[in-house]
Amino acid sequence: MASVQAFVPNPFTPAFGKVPAFMAGREQITEDMVQAFAGEGGDPNLCSIFVGARGTGKTALLTYLGQQAAQQGWVVANVSAQEGMLDDVLQRVREAAAHLVDDAPKRRLTGIGIASLGSASWENEPASGANWRTRMNGLFDQLAEADAGIVITVDEVDPALSEMTELCATFQHFVRENRKAALLMAGLPHKVSALLSGRSTSFLRRAFRHDLGPIASYDVEEAFRLTVESGGKRIDDDALAEAVRQIDGFPYMFQLVGYRAWNAARLSPAICEEHVRRGARLAREVLAASVYDATISELSKNDLAFVRAMNPGAGEKTTRDELKTRLGKSSSHVSTYRKRLLDAGVIEEGLDGSFSFALPGFGEYVNQRFR
Ligand SMILES: Nc1ncnc2c1ncn2[C@@H]1O[C@H](COP(=O)(O)OP(=O)(O)OP(=O)(O)O)[C@@H](O)[C@H]1O
Ligand SMILES: [Mg+2]
């Protein structure tokens, strides 16, 4: 008879936006931010923008930093850049700050549901005609009594959204008025570039920009091992080395490989190299479907020609001269599409001026798809 083993949940989180059990790398950013939250406001990190390609961990980082801020007494409003965003900020602040309101216990005693506290217990709400800035100021004033500030996190920044520019323009006034306020934003490189070049968001150009590049191997290794062990399994050294190689510094791949390798190991107490290999194969399929297809579909015809001319598979890097020859185009054509693809987070440029793909395995994917 097969022995009945307790079900051990998979500790990996291959879902977009999930804060991982162990965050690989990103220590400097986290440290800087935690320090900024500990201060009295005015730290330049309190206006930060996180930039990275798909799956580099922008949403997870925003959520994580919001949690850190909340632990230090900040009231946190997490929103996405979409219509209704400003109203959402107000509602999220009220919800998150319900516990700071004086008369909360009294209301609870009288039997009013906790869910209604958020909207019911704010005093001195401005009249209904008040604009967003006035309403926010009302909240800042009340929170200041508890020495609490407000952190607004905006995910998936969108330069085309008018509320986005309104938020940025108004935030500037919060800073000037010395309000305890923080604005953390995250977005894809080309969206952020477009946002920063807008006239009404010029103040954002002074925001701290954090580029979420690949995670260093030793950080991947440590976080991977810790995640496996937290779930109650072990991982062999050669299996760990293989996982680090397959992940190649890419956070989403970290979770995909880990999740599949864990499942491949099934009831075995240790993950071996074969489990990782199997996991990585499946992970690449998921990656192609969820990230690479979406990336390709956003490229123009000329972008795609550039990507294909990088001759994926032949070598890791392509020089500008090779591209000019393969495309049969001028230097300025190469420059134009180089910039577009850099902004889209598809390619990276080395110090020697050569190009490579920013997402691991993307070259092979392009090679197979357009053979
Ligand atoms: N530092 C990290 N270490 C390990 N795993 C991470 C890390 N950051 C994010 N992840 C994981 O990577 C995956 C992608 O993260 P996330 O959804 O935050 O990416 P994103 O940059 O917001 O992507 P998109 O641009 O598509 O919204 C998630 O499964 C998340 O748990
Ligand atoms: Mg995201």
CSV table of C-alpha atoms and ligand atoms in Angstrom, one decimal:
chain,number,residue,atom,x,y,z
A,1,MET,CA,0.0,0.0,0.0
A,2,ALA,CA,1.3,3.4,-0.9
A,3,SER,CA,2.2,5.5,2.1
A,4,VAL,CA,0.1,8.5,2.7
A,5,GLN,CA,2.3,11.6,2.7
A,6,ALA,CA,1.1,14.9,4.1
A,7,PHE,CA,0.4,17.3,1.3
A,8,VAL,CA,3.2,19.9,1.1
A,9,PRO,CA,2.2,23.1,-0.7
A,10,ASN,CA,4.5,24.3,-3.4
A,11,PRO,CA,6.3,27.4,-2.0
A,12,PHE,CA,6.9,29.0,-5.4
A,13,THR,CA,4.6,31.7,-6.7
A,14,PRO,CA,4.5,31.8,-10.5
A,15,ALA,CA,1.6,34.2,-10.6
A,16,PHE,CA,1.9,37.8,-11.8
A,17,GLY,CA,2.0,40.3,-9.0
A,18,LYS,CA,2.5,37.8,-6.2
A,19,VAL,CA,5.1,38.8,-3.5
A,20,PRO,CA,7.5,35.8,-3.5
A,21,ALA,CA,8.2,33.8,-0.3
A,22,PHE,CA,11.8,35.0,-0.7
A,23,MET,CA,12.7,38.1,-2.7
A,24,ALA,CA,15.9,37.4,-4.7
A,25,GLY,CA,18.1,40.5,-4.8
A,26,ARG,CA,16.6,44.0,-4.7
A,27,GLU,CA,18.2,44.5,-1.4
A,28,GLN,CA,19.6,47.9,-2.1
A,29,ILE,CA,16.3,49.2,-3.2
A,30,THR,CA,14.5,47.7,-0.3
A,31,GLU,CA,17.0,49.1,2.2
A,32,ASP,CA,16.9,52.6,0.7
A,33,MET,CA,13.1,52.6,0.8
A,34,VAL,CA,12.8,51.2,4.3
A,35,GLN,CA,15.1,54.0,5.4
A,36,ALA,CA,13.1,56.6,3.6
A,37,PHE,CA,9.9,55.3,5.3
A,38,ALA,CA,11.6,55.6,8.7
A,39,GLY,CA,12.3,59.3,8.2
A,40,GLU,CA,10.1,62.2,8.6
A,41,GLY,CA,9.4,62.7,4.9
A,42,GLY,CA,11.5,64.7,2.4
A,43,ASP,CA,13.7,61.8,1.4
A,44,PRO,CA,14.0,61.8,-2.4
A,45,ASN,CA,13.4,58.0,-2.5
A,46,LEU,CA,9.8,58.8,-1.4
A,47,CYS,CA,9.2,59.7,-5.0
A,48,SER,CA,10.4,56.7,-6.9
A,49,ILE,CA,9.8,55.0,-10.2
A,50,PHE,CA,10.6,51.4,-10.9
A,51,VAL,CA,11.2,50.4,-14.4
A,52,GLY,CA,11.5,47.0,-15.9
A,53,ALA,CA,10.4,44.6,-18.6
A,54,ARG,CA,7.5,42.1,-18.1
A,55,GLY,CA,8.0,39.7,-15.3
A,56,THR,CA,11.0,41.6,-13.7
A,57,GLY,CA,9.0,41.9,-10.5
A,58,LYS,CA,7.6,45.5,-10.6
A,59,THR,CA,4.2,44.7,-9.1
A,60,ALA,CA,5.7,42.3,-6.5
A,61,LEU,CA,8.2,45.0,-5.4
A,62,LEU,CA,5.5,47.7,-5.1
A,63,THR,CA,3.4,45.4,-3.0
A,64,TYR,CA,6.3,44.4,-0.9
A,65,LEU,CA,7.4,48.0,-0.3
A,66,GLY,CA,3.9,49.0,0.5
A,67,GLN,CA,3.8,46.3,3.2
A,68,GLN,CA,7.1,47.6,4.6
A,69,ALA,CA,5.7,51.1,4.7
A,70,ALA,CA,2.5,50.0,6.4
A,71,GLN,CA,4.7,48.3,9.1
A,72,GLN,CA,6.2,51.6,9.8
A,73,GLY,CA,2.9,53.3,10.2
A,74,TRP,CA,2.3,54.7,6.7
A,75,VAL,CA,-1.2,54.4,5.2
A,76,VAL,CA,-0.8,52.7,1.8
A,77,ALA,CA,-3.0,53.0,-1.2
A,78,ASN,CA,-2.2,50.5,-4.0
A,79,VAL,CA,-3.7,51.4,-7.3
A,80,SER,CA,-3.2,50.8,-11.0
A,81,ALA,CA,-3.1,53.5,-13.7
A,82,GLN,CA,-6.6,53.3,-15.1
A,83,GLU,CA,-9.7,55.4,-15.1
A,84,GLY,CA,-11.1,56.2,-11.7
A,85,MET,CA,-7.6,55.9,-10.2
A,86,LEU,CA,-7.8,59.2,-8.2
A,87,ASP,CA,-11.0,58.2,-6.6
A,88,ASP,CA,-9.6,54.8,-5.9
A,89,VAL,CA,-6.7,56.4,-4.0
A,90,LEU,CA,-9.1,58.2,-1.7
A,91,GLN,CA,-11.1,55.1,-1.0
A,92,ARG,CA,-8.0,52.9,-0.4
A,93,VAL,CA,-6.6,55.5,2.0
A,94,ARG,CA,-9.8,55.6,4.0
A,95,GLU,CA,-10.0,51.9,4.0
A,96,ALA,CA,-6.3,51.5,5.1
A,97,ALA,CA,-6.6,54.2,7.8
A,98,ALA,CA,-9.8,53.1,9.4
A,99,HIS,CA,-7.9,51.8,12.4
A,100,LEU,CA,-6.4,55.2,13.0
A,101,VAL,CA,-9.7,56.9,13.5
A,102,ASP,CA,-10.5,57.9,17.1
A,103,ASP,CA,-14.1,56.8,17.3
A,104,ALA,CA,-13.6,53.3,15.8
A,105,PRO,CA,-14.0,51.3,19.0
A,106,LYS,CA,-17.1,53.2,19.9
A,107,ARG,CA,-18.7,52.5,16.6
A,108,ARG,CA,-17.8,48.9,16.8
A,109,LEU,CA,-19.6,48.7,20.2
A,110,THR,CA,-22.7,50.1,18.8
A,111,GLY,CA,-22.8,47.3,16.3
A,112,ILE,CA,-21.9,49.1,13.1
A,113,GLY,CA,-20.0,46.7,10.8
A,114,ILE,CA,-16.3,47.1,10.6
A,115,ALA,CA,-16.6,47.3,6.8
A,116,SER,CA,-18.5,50.6,7.1
A,117,LEU,CA,-15.9,52.2,9.4
A,118,GLY,CA,-13.7,53.3,6.5
A,119,SER,CA,-16.2,55.6,5.0
A,120,ALA,CA,-18.3,56.4,8.1
A,121,SER,CA,-15.7,57.6,10.5
A,122,TRP,CA,-13.8,60.4,8.8
A,123,GLU,CA,-14.5,63.7,10.3
A,124,ASN,CA,-14.6,67.1,8.6
A,125,GLU,CA,-14.9,65.6,5.1
A,126,PRO,CA,-14.7,68.4,2.6
A,127,ALA,CA,-17.9,69.4,0.9
A,128,SER,CA,-18.9,67.3,-2.1
A,129,GLY,CA,-17.7,69.9,-4.6
A,130,ALA,CA,-14.1,69.6,-3.4
A,131,ASN,CA,-11.5,68.5,-5.9
A,132,TRP,CA,-9.0,65.6,-5.4
A,133,ARG,CA,-6.3,67.8,-4.0
A,134,THR,CA,-8.6,69.3,-1.3
A,135,ARG,CA,-9.9,65.8,-0.4
A,136,MET,CA,-6.4,64.5,-0.1
A,137,ASN,CA,-5.3,67.5,2.0
A,138,GLY,CA,-8.2,66.7,4.4
A,139,LEU,CA,-6.9,63.2,4.8
A,140,PHE,CA,-3.3,64.3,5.2
A,141,ASP,CA,-4.4,66.7,7.9
A,142,GLN,CA,-6.3,64.0,9.9
A,143,LEU,CA,-3.5,61.5,9.5
A,144,ALA,CA,-0.9,64.1,10.6
A,145,GLU,CA,-2.5,63.9,14.1
A,146,ALA,CA,-1.4,60.3,14.3
A,147,ASP,CA,1.9,61.2,12.6
A,148,ALA,CA,1.0,59.0,9.7
A,149,GLY,CA,1.8,59.7,6.1
A,150,ILE,CA,0.3,58.4,2.8
A,151,VAL,CA,2.1,56.1,0.3
A,152,ILE,CA,0.5,56.0,-3.1
A,153,THR,CA,1.7,53.1,-5.3
A,154,VAL,CA,0.7,53.3,-9.0
A,155,ASP,CA,1.3,50.2,-11.0
A,156,GLU,CA,1.5,50.0,-14.8
A,157,VAL,CA,1.9,53.7,-15.3
A,158,ASP,CA,0.2,54.9,-18.4
A,159,PRO,CA,1.2,58.3,-20.0
A,160,ALA,CA,-2.1,58.4,-22.0
A,161,LEU,CA,-4.2,58.6,-18.8
A,162,SER,CA,-5.1,62.1,-17.8
A,163,GLU,CA,-5.5,61.1,-14.2
A,164,MET,CA,-1.9,60.0,-14.3
A,165,THR,CA,-0.7,63.5,-15.1
A,166,GLU,CA,-3.1,65.0,-12.7
A,167,LEU,CA,-1.7,62.8,-9.9
A,168,CYS,CA,1.9,63.7,-10.7
A,169,ALA,CA,1.1,67.4,-10.9
A,170,THR,CA,-0.8,67.4,-7.6
A,171,PHE,CA,1.7,65.3,-5.8
A,172,GLN,CA,4.2,68.0,-6.4
A,173,HIS,CA,2.1,70.3,-4.3
A,174,PHE,CA,2.0,67.7,-1.5
A,175,VAL,CA,5.8,67.8,-1.5
A,176,ARG,CA,6.0,71.6,-1.5
A,177,GLU,CA,3.6,71.7,1.4
A,178,ASN,CA,5.8,69.3,3.3
A,179,ARG,CA,3.0,66.7,3.6
A,180,LYS,CA,4.1,63.3,4.7
A,181,ALA,CA,3.6,61.7,1.3
A,182,ALA,CA,5.2,59.1,-0.9
A,183,LEU,CA,4.6,58.2,-4.5
A,184,LEU,CA,6.0,54.9,-5.8
A,185,MET,CA,5.3,54.1,-9.4
A,186,ALA,CA,6.1,51.1,-11.7
A,187,GLY,CA,6.0,50.6,-15.4
A,188,LEU,CA,7.4,49.2,-18.6
A,189,PRO,CA,10.4,51.2,-19.9
A,190,HIS,CA,8.6,52.7,-22.9
A,191,LYS,CA,5.6,53.8,-20.8
A,192,VAL,CA,7.9,55.4,-18.3
A,193,SER,CA,9.9,57.2,-20.9
A,194,ALA,CA,6.8,58.6,-22.5
A,195,LEU,CA,5.5,59.6,-19.1
A,196,LEU,CA,8.7,61.4,-18.2
A,197,SER,CA,8.8,63.3,-21.4
A,198,GLY,CA,5.4,64.8,-20.9
A,199,ARG,CA,5.3,68.5,-20.0
A,200,SER,CA,3.0,68.3,-17.1
A,201,THR,CA,5.0,65.6,-15.5
A,202,SER,CA,8.3,67.3,-15.7
A,203,PHE,CA,8.6,67.2,-11.9
A,204,LEU,CA,8.8,63.4,-12.2
A,205,ARG,CA,12.1,63.7,-14.0
A,206,ARG,CA,13.6,64.3,-10.5
A,207,ALA,CA,12.0,61.1,-9.2
A,208,PHE,CA,14.4,58.4,-8.3
A,209,ARG,CA,14.5,55.9,-11.1
A,210,HIS,CA,15.3,52.3,-10.2
A,211,ASP,CA,15.9,50.0,-13.1
A,212,LEU,CA,15.0,46.4,-12.3
A,213,GLY,CA,17.7,44.6,-14.1
A,214,PRO,CA,18.6,40.9,-13.9
A,215,ILE,CA,19.2,39.5,-10.4
A,216,ALA,CA,22.7,38.4,-9.6
A,217,SER,CA,23.4,34.7,-9.6
A,218,TYR,CA,24.4,34.5,-5.9
A,219,ASP,CA,21.1,36.2,-5.0
A,220,VAL,CA,19.1,33.9,-7.2
A,221,GLU,CA,20.9,30.9,-5.7
A,222,GLU,CA,20.3,31.9,-2.1
A,223,ALA,CA,16.6,32.8,-2.5
A,224,PHE,CA,16.0,29.6,-4.5
A,225,ARG,CA,17.5,27.4,-1.9
A,226,LEU,CA,15.6,29.2,0.9
A,227,THR,CA,12.3,28.9,-1.0
A,228,VAL,CA,12.8,25.1,-1.5
A,229,GLU,CA,13.8,24.6,2.1
A,230,SER,CA,10.9,26.7,3.4
A,231,GLY,CA,8.6,24.3,1.7
A,232,GLY,CA,10.2,21.3,3.4
A,233,LYS,CA,12.4,19.9,0.6
A,234,ARG,CA,16.1,20.0,-0.1
A,235,ILE,CA,17.9,20.7,-3.4
A,236,ASP,CA,21.2,19.1,-4.6
A,237,ASP,CA,24.1,21.4,-5.4
A,238,ASP,CA,24.2,20.5,-9.1
A,239,ALA,CA,20.4,21.0,-9.3
A,240,LEU,CA,20.7,24.4,-7.7
A,241,ALA,CA,23.5,25.4,-10.2
A,242,GLU,CA,21.3,24.3,-13.1
A,243,ALA,CA,18.3,26.3,-11.7
A,244,VAL,CA,20.4,29.4,-11.5
A,245,ARG,CA,21.6,28.9,-15.0
A,246,GLN,CA,18.1,28.4,-16.4
A,247,ILE,CA,16.7,31.4,-14.5
A,248,ASP,CA,19.4,33.7,-15.8
A,249,GLY,CA,18.5,36.4,-13.3
A,250,PHE,CA,14.8,36.7,-14.5
A,251,PRO,CA,12.3,36.8,-11.6
A,252,TYR,CA,9.3,35.3,-13.4
A,253,MET,CA,11.5,32.4,-14.6
A,254,PHE,CA,12.7,31.9,-11.0
A,255,GLN,CA,9.1,31.1,-10.0
A,256,LEU,CA,8.3,29.1,-13.1
A,257,VAL,CA,11.3,26.9,-12.8
A,258,GLY,CA,11.0,26.5,-9.1
A,259,TYR,CA,7.3,25.7,-9.3
A,260,ARG,CA,7.7,23.1,-12.0
A,261,ALA,CA,10.9,21.5,-10.5
A,262,TRP,CA,9.1,21.2,-7.2
A,263,ASN,CA,6.2,19.4,-8.8
A,264,ALA,CA,8.6,17.2,-10.9
A,265,ALA,CA,10.2,16.1,-7.6
A,266,ARG,CA,6.7,15.1,-6.3
A,267,LEU,CA,7.1,13.1,-3.1
A,268,SER,CA,10.8,13.0,-3.2
A,269,PRO,CA,12.4,14.9,-0.3
A,270,ALA,CA,15.1,16.4,-2.6
A,271,ILE,CA,15.0,18.2,-6.0
A,272,CYS,CA,17.7,16.8,-8.3
A,273,GLU,CA,19.1,18.1,-11.6
A,274,GLU,CA,16.7,16.1,-13.7
A,275,HIS,CA,13.7,17.7,-11.9
A,276,VAL,CA,15.1,21.1,-12.6
A,277,ARG,CA,15.7,20.3,-16.3
A,278,ARG,CA,12.2,19.0,-16.7
A,279,GLY,CA,10.8,22.1,-14.8
A,280,ALA,CA,12.8,24.5,-17.0
A,281,ARG,CA,11.5,22.9,-20.2
A,282,LEU,CA,7.9,23.4,-19.0
A,283,ALA,CA,8.7,26.9,-17.7
A,284,ARG,CA,10.0,28.0,-21.1
A,285,GLU,CA,6.7,27.0,-22.7
A,286,VAL,CA,4.7,29.1,-20.2
A,287,LEU,CA,7.1,32.0,-20.6
A,288,ALA,CA,6.7,31.9,-24.4
A,289,ALA,CA,2.9,32.0,-24.0
A,290,SER,CA,2.6,34.6,-21.3
A,291,VAL,CA,5.5,37.0,-22.0
A,292,TYR,CA,7.2,36.5,-25.3
A,293,ASP,CA,4.0,36.3,-27.4
A,294,ALA,CA,2.8,39.5,-25.8
A,295,THR,CA,6.1,41.2,-26.3
A,296,ILE,CA,6.2,40.3,-30.0
A,297,SER,CA,2.6,41.4,-30.6
A,298,GLU,CA,3.5,44.9,-29.5
A,299,LEU,CA,6.4,45.3,-32.0
A,300,SER,CA,6.1,47.1,-35.3
A,301,LYS,CA,7.2,45.6,-38.6
A,302,ASN,CA,10.5,47.4,-38.4
A,303,ASP,CA,11.1,46.5,-34.8
A,304,LEU,CA,10.5,42.9,-35.7
A,305,ALA,CA,12.9,43.0,-38.6
A,306,PHE,CA,15.6,44.4,-36.2
A,307,VAL,CA,15.0,41.6,-33.7
A,308,ARG,CA,15.2,39.0,-36.4
A,309,ALA,CA,18.3,40.5,-37.8
A,310,MET,CA,20.0,40.1,-34.5
A,311,ASN,CA,20.2,36.5,-35.7
A,312,PRO,CA,19.2,34.9,-32.5
A,313,GLY,CA,20.8,31.6,-31.9
A,314,ALA,CA,24.0,32.4,-33.8
A,315,GLY,CA,25.6,34.3,-31.0
A,316,GLU,CA,24.9,36.2,-27.8
A,317,LYS,CA,25.7,39.6,-29.2
A,318,THR,CA,25.2,41.6,-32.4
A,319,THR,CA,27.2,44.6,-33.4
A,320,ARG,CA,25.8,47.7,-35.0
A,321,ASP,CA,27.7,47.1,-38.2
A,322,GLU,CA,26.4,43.5,-38.4
A,323,LEU,CA,22.9,44.9,-38.1
A,324,LYS,CA,23.4,47.6,-40.7
A,325,THR,CA,24.6,44.9,-43.2
A,326,ARG,CA,21.9,42.4,-42.4
A,327,LEU,CA,19.1,45.0,-42.6
A,328,GLY,CA,20.6,46.9,-45.5
A,329,LYS,CA,19.7,50.1,-43.8
A,330,SER,CA,21.4,53.3,-42.7
A,331,SER,CA,23.0,54.0,-39.4
A,332,SER,CA,20.2,56.3,-38.4
A,333,HIS,CA,17.6,53.6,-39.1
A,334,VAL,CA,19.5,51.3,-36.7
A,335,SER,CA,19.7,54.1,-34.1
A,336,THR,CA,15.9,54.7,-34.3
A,337,TYR,CA,15.0,51.1,-33.8
A,338,ARG,CA,17.7,50.5,-31.3
A,339,LYS,CA,16.1,53.2,-29.1
A,340,ARG,CA,12.6,51.8,-29.6
A,341,LEU,CA,13.6,48.3,-28.6
A,342,LEU,CA,15.7,49.5,-25.7
A,343,ASP,CA,12.7,51.4,-24.4
A,344,ALA,CA,10.4,48.4,-24.9
A,345,GLY,CA,12.8,46.4,-22.7
A,346,VAL,CA,13.4,43.9,-25.5
A,347,ILE,CA,17.1,44.5,-26.1
A,348,GLU,CA,20.1,45.6,-24.0
A,349,GLU,CA,23.2,47.5,-25.1
A,350,GLY,CA,26.6,46.5,-23.8
A,351,LEU,CA,29.3,49.0,-22.9
A,352,ASP,CA,31.0,48.0,-26.2
A,353,GLY,CA,27.9,49.1,-28.1
A,354,SER,CA,26.7,45.6,-29.0
A,355,PHE,CA,23.1,44.4,-28.6
A,356,SER,CA,21.7,41.4,-26.9
A,357,PHE,CA,18.2,40.3,-25.8
A,358,ALA,CA,17.0,41.6,-22.4
A,359,LEU,CA,14.8,38.6,-21.7
A,360,PRO,CA,16.4,35.2,-21.2
A,361,GLY,CA,15.6,32.7,-23.9
A,362,PHE,CA,14.0,35.3,-26.1
A,363,GLY,CA,16.5,34.8,-28.9
A,364,GLU,CA,15.8,31.1,-29.2
A,365,TYR,CA,12.1,31.8,-29.1
A,366,VAL,CA,12.3,34.3,-32.0
A,367,ASN,CA,14.5,31.8,-33.8
A,368,GLN,CA,12.0,29.0,-33.6
A,369,ARG,CA,8.9,31.1,-34.2
A,370,PHE,CA,10.2,32.8,-37.4
A,371,ARG,CA,12.3,30.0,-38.8
B,1,LIG,N1,12.9,39.5,-6.5
B,1,LIG,C1,12.1,38.4,-6.8
B,1,LIG,N2,12.6,37.2,-6.5
B,1,LIG,C2,11.9,36.1,-6.8
B,1,LIG,N3,10.7,36.1,-7.5
B,1,LIG,C3,10.2,37.3,-7.8
B,1,LIG,C4,10.9,38.5,-7.5
B,1,LIG,N4,10.2,39.6,-8.0
B,1,LIG,C5,9.1,39.0,-8.6
B,1,LIG,N5,9.1,37.7,-8.5
B,1,LIG,C6,8.1,36.8,-9.1
B,1,LIG,O1,8.1,37.0,-10.5
B,1,LIG,C7,6.8,37.0,-11.1
B,1,LIG,C8,6.6,38.3,-11.8
B,1,LIG,O2,6.5,39.4,-10.9
B,1,LIG,P1,5.6,40.6,-11.2
B,1,LIG,O3,4.2,40.2,-11.5
B,1,LIG,O4,5.8,41.5,-10.0
B,1,LIG,O5,6.3,41.2,-12.5
B,1,LIG,P2,6.0,42.6,-13.3
B,1,LIG,O6,7.3,43.2,-13.5
B,1,LIG,O7,4.9,43.3,-12.5
B,1,LIG,O8,5.4,42.0,-14.6
B,1,LIG,P3,4.3,42.8,-15.7
B,1,LIG,O9,5.1,43.9,-16.4
B,1,LIG,O10,3.9,41.7,-16.6
B,1,LIG,O11,3.2,43.4,-14.8
B,1,LIG,C9,5.9,36.7,-9.9
B,1,LIG,O12,5.6,35.3,-10.0
B,1,LIG,C10,6.6,37.1,-8.7
B,1,LIG,O13,6.3,36.3,-7.6
B,2,MG,MG,3.0,43.9,-13.0
